[in-house]
Every structure is written in C-alpha cells, then in structure tokens.
Amino acid sequence: MCVSTLCGASEQFRNIRQTVGTGRSRSECQHIIQSFAPGEVTPERALLIGQELCKALFNDEYQYVLAVHCDHEHIHNHIIVNNVNFYTGKTFETEHNQGKIPERAWSKLRTISDELCRKHGLSIIENPELSKGKSHWEWELDKQNLSWKEQLKRAIDEVIKVSEDFEDFLAKCADFGILADYNPDHKIDLKFMLAEQKKRNPRAKFTRAKTLGYFYESKQIAQRIISYKYQMSHSPKAKIIRTTADRFQESKGLQNWADRENMKAASKALNEMNASNTTLEELESAAHKALAKFTVMSTPQMTMSRRIHELEEQIPAIEKYHEFVEYHKKYTSLEGKEKTKYKSDFCHELDEYNKAYKKLIELFPDGHIPKLSKLKTELENTRKEYAELSAERTAYKKEADRLSRLAQQKRDSQRTVKRYLQNEQAAKKKKGQLE
C-alpha cells in the first residue's frame, strides 16, 4: 500500500507497528534506492518502474513511500518501506530472509529491478558484487570493469613506477590525477582521492591509505619504490621462495590468531612465528619483492593487451573486405546499363564493400594490408602469451598479498605482546607503590 505523502507516513507506519507488529524488531523502516543510468529515463518513467518494483516485491502487504529524485545526473527512486507486514505483523526480514540466508531479500530486489529494466529497454549492472552496495560513481567506473578504489590504486601504482623516493611520489601524485594528504604527525598519516572524483562530487571524502590495503600505507609505498627500482635494474632468474610463507600458513597458532582474544594465545602465535627464524622485516621485504615483480610485468601485459585489441579489430575488417571485394571487382568491370543494373541489384553488397574499404584505410593508412593467416597466427600466439603472463602475474600478486597478511599478523602480535608487557609492568609498579 503506497502512502501518498510523507506528512502522514510516519504516523501511519507507527500505527501498524503498534497494532499489528510483534514489537520485536528494532528496525522501523527499510530504505531502497533504485538508480538509472544518466539520460535513460524521464521522471515519469522512473516513477512507473518504481511502482512496478514495489508491486512485485511488497505484494500490497507493506506500506511504503515512493519518491523520484532528479537532483543528480542520474534519476533515482527512493522507497521507504514500513518494516511490518500490515496483514501478518511479521517483519520484512522475517518474511523475505527465511532459512537464515542473509541478503536474500536484497538479492530478490535486484533481480526484480533488473527484470523491469530489461523490460523497459534500460541498462543494468552486469555481474554485480551482491555483498556490497555501490555508489553511482563506482557503478559508472564498473561499466569499465574498474571501481573508483581500484582506479585509485592503479593510479598510485603508476606513480610508484616513476618515483625516486616517497617525497618524489607525493610531488608526482597530482600529475596522475591523485590528491594526496600526508601528515606524518597524525596516526592516520596518509589519505588519497582521485581529482576526478572530487570534481564530480565536491563533498567526497579522502580515502585512508590503510583502507586501500597494506601496500598503500606510507611506509609500504616508500619500500615499494625501492623494490620496484631494484627489479627494473635486475632480472633474477630464481623464483620467490615459498617455504617460509608455507610454514607460517601451516601454523595452527597463526591460522587461529584472529579468534584468540587473550594474551596467552597471542604469545603462542608470536612464538610460533619466531620459531621460523624469519623477522618482520624479512617478511615485508619478501612481500615487496613479489609485488614489485607483479608491477614490473604490467607494462608488457598492457602492450600485449593493446596488440590483441588491434588484431581483433583488424581481422574482422579484412575478412569483411574479402567477403565483398568480388562484388566491387565485378561492378568496375561492367559498363553502361549492365553496370547500372548490377549496382541496383547488389547495392547492399557494394555499400558493405565501401564501408569495409574505408575501415581498412583507417586501420592501414600506408595501404599495406597484412595476410589474414599471418594476423590470425599472431593473435593466437599473443593470446597464449598474454594468458601465461597473466597467470604468472596473478601468482606474484597472490604471493605478495599472502606475505603482507602474514607480516601484518606478526606486527599485530608484536604490538599485543608489547601492550601486555607494558600493562604488566604498570600493574607491578602500582602494586609496589601501594605496598
């Protein structure tokens, strides 16, 4: 049941909760936002789709308020739903999340919304991350398979490649469209933001470096610059040694560390890690070396990717040219009425030839068109090399992430032990004063 205005909605919602509801839920309402791509819908059409969504999801059993907002580049619906079914008195979560499967209702909501958008010929978000909602800014970048956080991380990676040291890194961030806020006196010393993000949303907030991940903290960035420069000047043949990390991962104390809340368990985990004779510095160094290898390999991977896209555009263009060139040859060989009649009979084929020829001139301005078989062989080989390089690069990234997690766990354990010893010392000192 749709409540027409906000004025009476709160009171009507409250009446249902008090008279029909069980009183066990602390949630009074659910808030749903249904967004559309810029320029795809009018406010009237957005309202119609919102009404269809509410009809399908709520089945006229929940009170709701539906409003269309046009205050952003993208039109979107706001739906406020009373959390209590006015027939059964059950909560929205109880009705829609049976079987203790979290987010079932929101998965259903997304499915219905996508079906309605397809019905109205609108675009949807392909392969969404169901466990996390996204802002419209993130969604726009996701259409390019790149969230804004991932774009920020990649931009930072590029700055690291051209930096001499950490100070140089900070100075060059602006050249890559990154706003950097560094204050070594603060606990949260480093924050980032894309300049484009700030331009689109002046109220956007900086992202803490730690939020981006271990490798984006100030200390780690400084070490990454050193490691990258070393990897660029050396090409060691040996693979990364995994035995140390394997021993850590097999350690029962380390695997359960996150679940232990007392000092005895934390000390045991620390002792197990120390038993491997690997220091925190060695762990961090290994992590940085692995990530440096991963970063160095990005350049040849990008080169291969560009060549694959070129070949994937060139091959169909040449095939299309070969498909219609005979029509053009036949046409040019005729004269008079025969030529006019042939053009009338095969106007489509001749038009397709002209398009194909124009495309080839665009792709090969020098007029030299490679053999189709040669390009197909090159494409097959390049794809194979790209897949092998991607697999190797992924392995280095996984190794770097694994080592960084172990380093973080060891660092946290050391801090836990340090705090415990300090508290013990303070307690003994206080006890001595009392005696």
Coordinates of C-alpha atoms in Angstrom, one line a residue:
M1 CA 0.0 0.0 0.0
C2 CA 1.5 3.3 -1.1
V3 CA 1.3 6.2 1.3
S4 CA 0.9 9.3 -0.9
T5 CA 2.7 11.9 1.2
L6 CA 5.5 12.0 3.7
C7 CA 3.4 14.1 6.1
G8 CA 1.2 11.2 7.3
A9 CA 3.6 8.3 6.5
S10 CA 5.4 8.3 9.9
E11 CA 2.2 8.2 11.9
Q12 CA 0.6 5.5 9.7
F13 CA 3.7 3.4 9.8
R14 CA 3.8 3.7 13.6
N15 CA 0.1 2.7 14.0
I16 CA 0.7 -0.5 12.0
R17 CA 3.8 -1.3 14.1
Q18 CA 2.0 -0.8 17.4
T19 CA -1.3 -2.5 16.5
V20 CA -0.2 -5.4 14.2
G21 CA 3.5 -5.7 14.8
T22 CA 5.2 -8.1 17.3
G23 CA 7.3 -5.3 18.7
R24 CA 10.4 -7.5 18.5
S25 CA 12.2 -5.6 15.7
R26 CA 14.3 -2.6 16.3
S27 CA 14.2 -1.6 12.6
E28 CA 11.3 0.7 11.8
C29 CA 11.8 1.0 8.1
Q30 CA 13.8 -0.2 5.1
H31 CA 15.3 2.3 2.6
I32 CA 15.7 1.3 -1.0
I33 CA 17.3 3.3 -3.7
Q34 CA 16.8 2.4 -7.4
S35 CA 19.1 4.3 -9.7
F36 CA 19.1 4.6 -13.5
A37 CA 21.9 5.5 -15.9
P38 CA 22.1 9.2 -16.9
G39 CA 19.8 10.1 -19.7
E40 CA 17.9 6.8 -19.9
V41 CA 14.6 7.6 -18.2
T42 CA 12.3 10.5 -17.6
P43 CA 11.0 11.2 -14.0
E44 CA 7.6 9.9 -15.1
R45 CA 9.0 6.6 -16.4
A46 CA 11.2 6.2 -13.3
L47 CA 8.1 6.6 -11.2
L48 CA 6.3 3.9 -13.2
I49 CA 9.2 1.5 -12.9
G50 CA 9.4 2.2 -9.1
Q51 CA 5.7 1.4 -8.7
E52 CA 6.1 -1.8 -10.6
L53 CA 9.0 -2.8 -8.4
C54 CA 7.0 -2.1 -5.2
K55 CA 4.1 -4.1 -6.5
A56 CA 6.2 -7.1 -7.3
L57 CA 8.3 -7.0 -4.1
F58 CA 5.7 -6.0 -1.5
N59 CA 2.6 -7.6 -3.0
D60 CA 0.4 -4.9 -1.4
E61 CA 1.3 -6.1 2.1
Y62 CA 3.6 -3.3 3.2
Q63 CA 3.2 0.4 3.5
Y64 CA 5.7 2.4 1.5
V65 CA 6.5 5.9 0.3
L66 CA 7.9 6.3 -3.3
A67 CA 9.7 9.4 -4.4
V68 CA 11.6 10.3 -7.6
H69 CA 14.7 12.4 -7.2
C70 CA 16.2 14.4 -10.1
D71 CA 18.8 16.2 -8.1
H72 CA 21.7 14.2 -9.6
E73 CA 22.9 13.5 -13.1
H74 CA 21.2 10.1 -12.7
I75 CA 17.5 10.0 -11.9
H76 CA 16.7 7.6 -9.0
N77 CA 13.8 6.4 -6.8
H78 CA 13.7 6.5 -3.0
I79 CA 11.5 3.9 -1.4
I80 CA 10.8 4.0 2.3
V81 CA 9.1 0.8 3.5
N82 CA 7.4 0.1 6.8
N83 CA 9.3 -2.9 8.3
V84 CA 6.0 -4.6 9.4
N85 CA 3.6 -6.5 7.2
F86 CA 0.2 -5.0 8.0
Y87 CA -1.6 -8.3 7.5
T88 CA 0.7 -10.8 9.3
G89 CA 2.6 -8.4 11.6
K90 CA 5.9 -10.1 10.6
T91 CA 8.9 -8.0 9.8
F92 CA 10.3 -7.6 6.3
E93 CA 13.4 -9.6 7.3
T94 CA 11.3 -12.5 8.6
E95 CA 9.1 -12.6 5.5
H96 CA 11.9 -12.4 3.0
N97 CA 15.0 -13.9 4.6
Q98 CA 13.7 -17.2 5.7
G99 CA 16.2 -20.0 6.1
K100 CA 18.7 -17.7 7.7
I101 CA 20.2 -16.8 4.3
P102 CA 21.5 -13.2 4.6
E103 CA 20.7 -10.7 1.9
R104 CA 18.1 -12.9 0.3
A105 CA 15.6 -10.1 0.1
W106 CA 18.1 -7.7 -1.5
S107 CA 19.1 -10.4 -4.0
K108 CA 15.4 -10.7 -4.9
L109 CA 15.1 -6.9 -5.1
R110 CA 18.0 -6.7 -7.5
T111 CA 16.6 -9.5 -9.7
I112 CA 13.2 -7.9 -9.9
S113 CA 14.7 -4.4 -10.6
D114 CA 16.9 -5.9 -13.4
E115 CA 13.9 -7.7 -15.0
L116 CA 11.9 -4.5 -15.0
C117 CA 14.8 -2.5 -16.5
R118 CA 15.3 -5.1 -19.3
K119 CA 11.5 -5.0 -19.9
H120 CA 11.7 -1.2 -20.4
G121 CA 14.9 -1.5 -22.5
L122 CA 17.2 0.1 -19.9
S123 CA 20.8 -0.9 -19.0
I124 CA 21.6 -2.9 -15.8
I125 CA 24.8 -3.6 -13.9
E126 CA 26.3 -6.8 -15.2
N127 CA 28.0 -9.2 -12.7
P128 CA 27.3 -7.0 -9.6
E129 CA 29.0 -7.6 -6.3
L130 CA 25.9 -8.6 -4.3
S131 CA 27.6 -8.4 -1.0
K132 CA 28.3 -4.7 -1.2
G133 CA 26.3 -1.7 -2.4
K134 CA 27.9 0.8 -4.8
S135 CA 27.6 4.5 -5.3
H136 CA 26.7 5.7 -8.7
W137 CA 30.3 6.9 -9.2
E138 CA 31.6 3.4 -8.5
W139 CA 29.0 1.9 -10.8
E140 CA 30.0 4.2 -13.7
L141 CA 33.6 3.0 -13.4
D142 CA 32.4 -0.6 -13.0
K143 CA 31.0 -0.4 -16.5
Q144 CA 34.6 -0.1 -17.5
N145 CA 35.4 -3.0 -15.1
L146 CA 37.1 -0.6 -12.8
S147 CA 35.7 0.7 -9.4
W148 CA 36.9 4.1 -8.2
K149 CA 39.0 2.4 -5.5
E150 CA 40.7 0.1 -8.0
Q151 CA 41.3 3.1 -10.3
L152 CA 42.9 5.0 -7.4
K153 CA 45.1 2.0 -6.6
R154 CA 46.2 1.6 -10.2
A155 CA 47.0 5.3 -10.4
I156 CA 49.1 5.1 -7.2
D157 CA 50.9 2.1 -8.7
E158 CA 51.8 4.1 -11.8
V159 CA 53.2 7.0 -9.6
I160 CA 55.3 4.5 -7.7
K161 CA 56.9 3.4 -11.1
V162 CA 58.2 6.9 -11.8
S163 CA 59.1 8.0 -8.3
E164 CA 62.7 8.2 -6.9
D165 CA 61.5 8.2 -3.2
F166 CA 58.5 8.9 -1.1
E167 CA 58.8 12.7 -1.3
D168 CA 59.0 12.5 -5.0
F169 CA 56.0 10.2 -5.0
L170 CA 53.9 12.8 -3.1
A171 CA 55.1 15.5 -5.5
K172 CA 54.1 13.5 -8.6
C173 CA 50.6 12.4 -7.4
A174 CA 49.0 15.4 -8.9
D175 CA 50.4 14.6 -12.3
F176 CA 48.4 11.4 -12.3
G177 CA 45.2 12.9 -11.1
I178 CA 45.6 12.0 -7.4
L179 CA 45.0 14.2 -4.4
A180 CA 47.3 13.2 -1.6
D181 CA 47.0 14.3 2.1
Y182 CA 50.2 13.4 4.1
N183 CA 50.7 14.4 7.7
P184 CA 53.4 12.3 9.4
D185 CA 52.4 13.6 12.8
H186 CA 48.9 12.1 12.6
K187 CA 48.1 8.5 13.4
I188 CA 46.3 8.3 10.0
D189 CA 49.2 9.9 8.2
L190 CA 48.2 9.3 4.5
K191 CA 45.0 9.7 2.6
F192 CA 44.1 9.8 -1.1
M193 CA 41.4 10.8 -3.5
L194 CA 41.0 10.9 -7.3
A195 CA 40.9 14.5 -8.6
E196 CA 38.1 13.4 -10.9
Q197 CA 36.1 12.1 -8.0
K198 CA 36.4 15.4 -6.2
K199 CA 35.4 17.2 -9.3
R200 CA 32.3 15.1 -9.7
N201 CA 31.4 15.3 -6.0
P202 CA 32.9 18.3 -4.1
R203 CA 31.7 16.7 -0.8
A204 CA 33.6 13.4 -1.5
K205 CA 35.9 12.4 1.3
F206 CA 39.6 11.3 1.2
T207 CA 40.2 7.5 1.5
R208 CA 42.6 6.4 4.1
A209 CA 45.7 4.6 2.7
K210 CA 45.1 1.7 5.0
T211 CA 41.6 1.2 3.5
L212 CA 43.2 0.6 0.1
G213 CA 45.3 -2.1 1.5
Y214 CA 48.6 -2.9 3.2
F215 CA 50.7 -1.9 0.2
Y216 CA 49.3 1.6 0.1
E217 CA 50.4 2.7 3.5
S218 CA 53.1 5.4 3.6
K219 CA 55.9 3.0 4.9
Q220 CA 55.0 0.4 2.3
I221 CA 54.9 2.8 -0.6
A222 CA 58.4 4.0 0.3
Q223 CA 59.6 0.4 0.3
R224 CA 57.7 -0.4 -2.9
I225 CA 59.6 2.4 -4.7
I226 CA 62.9 0.9 -3.7
S227 CA 61.8 -2.6 -4.6
Y228 CA 60.5 -1.6 -8.0
K229 CA 63.7 0.3 -8.9
Y230 CA 65.7 -2.8 -7.9
Q231 CA 63.5 -5.1 -10.0
M232 CA 63.8 -2.8 -13.0
S233 CA 67.6 -2.9 -12.8
H234 CA 67.9 -6.7 -12.0
S235 CA 66.3 -9.7 -13.6
P236 CA 66.9 -12.6 -11.2
K237 CA 66.1 -16.0 -12.6
A238 CA 65.2 -17.6 -9.3
K239 CA 61.5 -17.8 -8.3
I240 CA 60.2 -16.4 -5.0
I241 CA 61.0 -18.8 -2.2
R242 CA 57.7 -20.0 -0.6
T243 CA 58.9 -22.2 2.2
T244 CA 58.8 -19.5 4.8
A245 CA 55.3 -18.4 3.9
D246 CA 54.2 -22.1 3.8
R247 CA 55.4 -22.7 7.3
F248 CA 53.6 -19.7 8.5
Q249 CA 50.4 -20.7 6.8
E250 CA 50.5 -24.2 8.1
S251 CA 51.0 -22.8 11.7
K252 CA 47.9 -23.6 13.7
G253 CA 48.7 -20.7 16.0
L254 CA 48.7 -18.2 13.1
Q255 CA 45.6 -19.5 11.5
N256 CA 43.6 -19.2 14.7
W257 CA 45.2 -15.9 15.7
A258 CA 42.2 -13.8 14.8
D259 CA 40.0 -15.8 17.0
R260 CA 42.2 -15.6 20.1
E261 CA 41.4 -12.7 22.5
N262 CA 43.7 -13.4 25.4
M263 CA 47.4 -12.8 25.9
K264 CA 48.4 -16.4 26.2
A265 CA 47.1 -17.2 22.7
A266 CA 48.7 -14.1 21.2
S267 CA 52.0 -15.0 22.8
K268 CA 51.8 -18.6 21.4
A269 CA 51.2 -17.3 17.9
L270 CA 54.1 -15.0 18.1
N271 CA 56.4 -17.7 19.4
E272 CA 55.4 -20.0 16.5
M273 CA 56.2 -17.3 14.0
N274 CA 59.5 -16.5 15.7
A275 CA 60.4 -20.2 15.6
S276 CA 60.8 -19.9 11.8
N277 CA 63.7 -17.5 12.3
T278 CA 62.1 -15.0 10.0
T279 CA 61.8 -11.4 11.1
L280 CA 59.1 -9.0 10.3
E281 CA 61.5 -7.0 8.1
E282 CA 62.3 -10.1 6.1
L283 CA 58.6 -10.9 5.6
E284 CA 57.9 -7.3 4.5
S285 CA 60.9 -7.4 2.1
A286 CA 59.7 -10.6 0.5
A287 CA 56.2 -9.2 0.1
H288 CA 57.6 -6.1 -1.6
K289 CA 59.7 -8.1 -3.9
A290 CA 56.8 -10.2 -5.0
L291 CA 54.6 -7.1 -5.6
A292 CA 57.5 -5.4 -7.5
K293 CA 57.6 -8.3 -9.9
F294 CA 53.9 -8.1 -10.3
T295 CA 54.1 -4.4 -11.1
V296 CA 57.0 -4.7 -13.5
M297 CA 55.1 -7.2 -15.5
S298 CA 52.2 -4.8 -16.0
T299 CA 53.9 -3.0 -18.9
P300 CA 54.4 -6.0 -21.2
Q301 CA 50.9 -7.2 -20.3
M302 CA 49.4 -3.9 -21.3
T303 CA 51.4 -3.9 -24.6
M304 CA 50.0 -7.4 -25.4
S305 CA 46.5 -6.4 -24.5
R306 CA 46.7 -3.4 -26.9
R307 CA 48.0 -5.6 -29.6
I308 CA 45.2 -8.2 -29.1
H309 CA 42.6 -5.5 -29.4
E310 CA 44.3 -4.2 -32.6
L311 CA 44.2 -7.7 -34.1
E312 CA 40.7 -8.3 -33.0
E313 CA 39.7 -5.2 -34.9
Q314 CA 41.9 -5.8 -38.0
I315 CA 41.0 -9.4 -38.7
P316 CA 37.2 -9.0 -39.0
A317 CA 37.8 -5.8 -41.1
I318 CA 40.0 -7.8 -43.6
E319 CA 37.5 -10.7 -43.6
K320 CA 34.7 -8.4 -44.4
Y321 CA 36.7 -6.8 -47.2
H322 CA 37.4 -10.2 -48.7
E323 CA 33.7 -11.1 -48.4
F324 CA 32.6 -8.1 -50.6
V325 CA 35.6 -7.2 -52.8
E326 CA 34.4 -9.5 -55.6
Y327 CA 31.2 -7.5 -55.9
H328 CA 33.3 -4.4 -56.4
K329 CA 35.5 -6.0 -59.0
K330 CA 32.5 -7.2 -60.9
Y331 CA 30.9 -3.8 -60.7
T332 CA 34.0 -2.0 -62.0
S333 CA 34.3 -4.4 -64.9
L334 CA 30.9 -3.5 -66.3
E335 CA 29.7 -0.6 -68.3
G336 CA 26.6 1.2 -69.3
K337 CA 23.2 -0.3 -68.5
E338 CA 24.8 -3.5 -67.1
K339 CA 26.7 -1.6 -64.6
T340 CA 23.6 0.4 -63.6
K341 CA 21.5 -2.7 -63.2
Y342 CA 24.3 -4.5 -61.3
K343 CA 24.5 -1.6 -58.8
S344 CA 20.7 -1.7 -58.4
D345 CA 20.7 -5.5 -57.8
F346 CA 23.7 -5.5 -55.4
C347 CA 23.5 -2.1 -53.8
H348 CA 23.8 -3.6 -50.3
E349 CA 26.9 -5.6 -51.1
L350 CA 28.6 -2.7 -52.8
D351 CA 27.7 -0.5 -49.8
E352 CA 29.2 -3.0 -47.4
Y353 CA 32.4 -3.1 -49.6
N354 CA 32.7 0.7 -49.4
K355 CA 32.4 0.5 -45.6
A356 CA 35.0 -2.3 -45.4
Y357 CA 37.4 -0.5 -47.7
K358 CA 37.1 2.7 -45.7
K359 CA 37.8 0.8 -42.5
L360 CA 40.9 -0.8 -43.9
I361 CA 42.3 2.6 -45.0
E362 CA 41.6 3.8 -41.4
L363 CA 43.4 0.7 -39.9
F364 CA 46.2 0.6 -42.5
P365 CA 46.9 4.1 -43.7
D366 CA 50.1 3.1 -45.6
G367 CA 48.0 0.8 -47.8
H368 CA 49.8 -2.3 -46.8
I369 CA 47.3 -5.0 -45.7
P370 CA 48.9 -8.0 -44.0
K371 CA 48.0 -11.5 -44.9
L372 CA 44.9 -12.7 -42.9
S373 CA 46.6 -16.0 -42.0
K374 CA 49.6 -14.2 -40.5
L375 CA 47.4 -12.0 -38.4
K376 CA 45.3 -14.9 -37.1
T377 CA 48.5 -16.8 -36.1
E378 CA 49.8 -13.7 -34.4
L379 CA 46.5 -13.3 -32.5
E380 CA 46.6 -16.9 -31.3
N381 CA 50.2 -16.7 -30.1
T382 CA 49.7 -13.3 -28.4
R383 CA 46.6 -14.5 -26.6
K384 CA 48.6 -17.6 -25.4
E385 CA 51.5 -15.4 -24.2
Y386 CA 49.1 -13.0 -22.5
A387 CA 47.4 -15.8 -20.6
E388 CA 50.7 -17.2 -19.5
L389 CA 51.9 -13.8 -18.4
S390 CA 48.6 -13.1 -16.6
A391 CA 48.8 -16.4 -14.7
E392 CA 52.4 -15.7 -13.6
R393 CA 51.5 -12.1 -12.7
T394 CA 48.5 -13.3 -10.7
A395 CA 50.7 -15.8 -8.8
Y396 CA 53.1 -13.0 -7.8
K397 CA 50.1 -10.8 -6.6
K398 CA 48.7 -13.7 -4.5
E399 CA 52.1 -14.3 -3.0
A400 CA 52.5 -10.6 -2.2
D401 CA 49.1 -10.4 -0.6
R402 CA 49.8 -13.6 1.4
L403 CA 53.1 -12.4 2.7
S404 CA 51.7 -9.0 3.5
R405 CA 48.9 -10.6 5.6
L406 CA 51.5 -12.6 7.5
A407 CA 53.6 -9.5 8.1
Q408 CA 50.5 -7.7 9.4
Q409 CA 49.6 -10.5 11.7
K410 CA 53.1 -10.7 13.0
R411 CA 53.2 -6.9 13.5
D412 CA 49.8 -7.0 15.3
S413 CA 51.0 -9.9 17.5
Q414 CA 54.1 -8.0 18.5
R415 CA 52.1 -5.0 19.4
T416 CA 49.7 -7.2 21.5
V417 CA 52.7 -8.6 23.4
K418 CA 54.2 -5.1 23.9
R419 CA 50.9 -3.7 25.3
Y420 CA 50.6 -6.7 27.6
L421 CA 54.1 -6.3 28.9
Q422 CA 53.6 -2.6 29.4
N423 CA 50.3 -3.2 31.3
E424 CA 52.0 -5.9 33.4
Q425 CA 54.9 -3.5 34.2
A426 CA 52.5 -0.7 35.1
A427 CA 50.4 -3.0 37.3
K428 CA 53.6 -4.2 39.2
K429 CA 54.7 -0.6 39.6
K430 CA 51.3 0.4 41.0
K431 CA 51.2 -2.6 43.3
G432 CA 54.7 -1.7 44.7
Q433 CA 53.6 1.8 45.4
L434 CA 50.6 0.6 47.3
E435 CA 52.6 -1.8 49.4

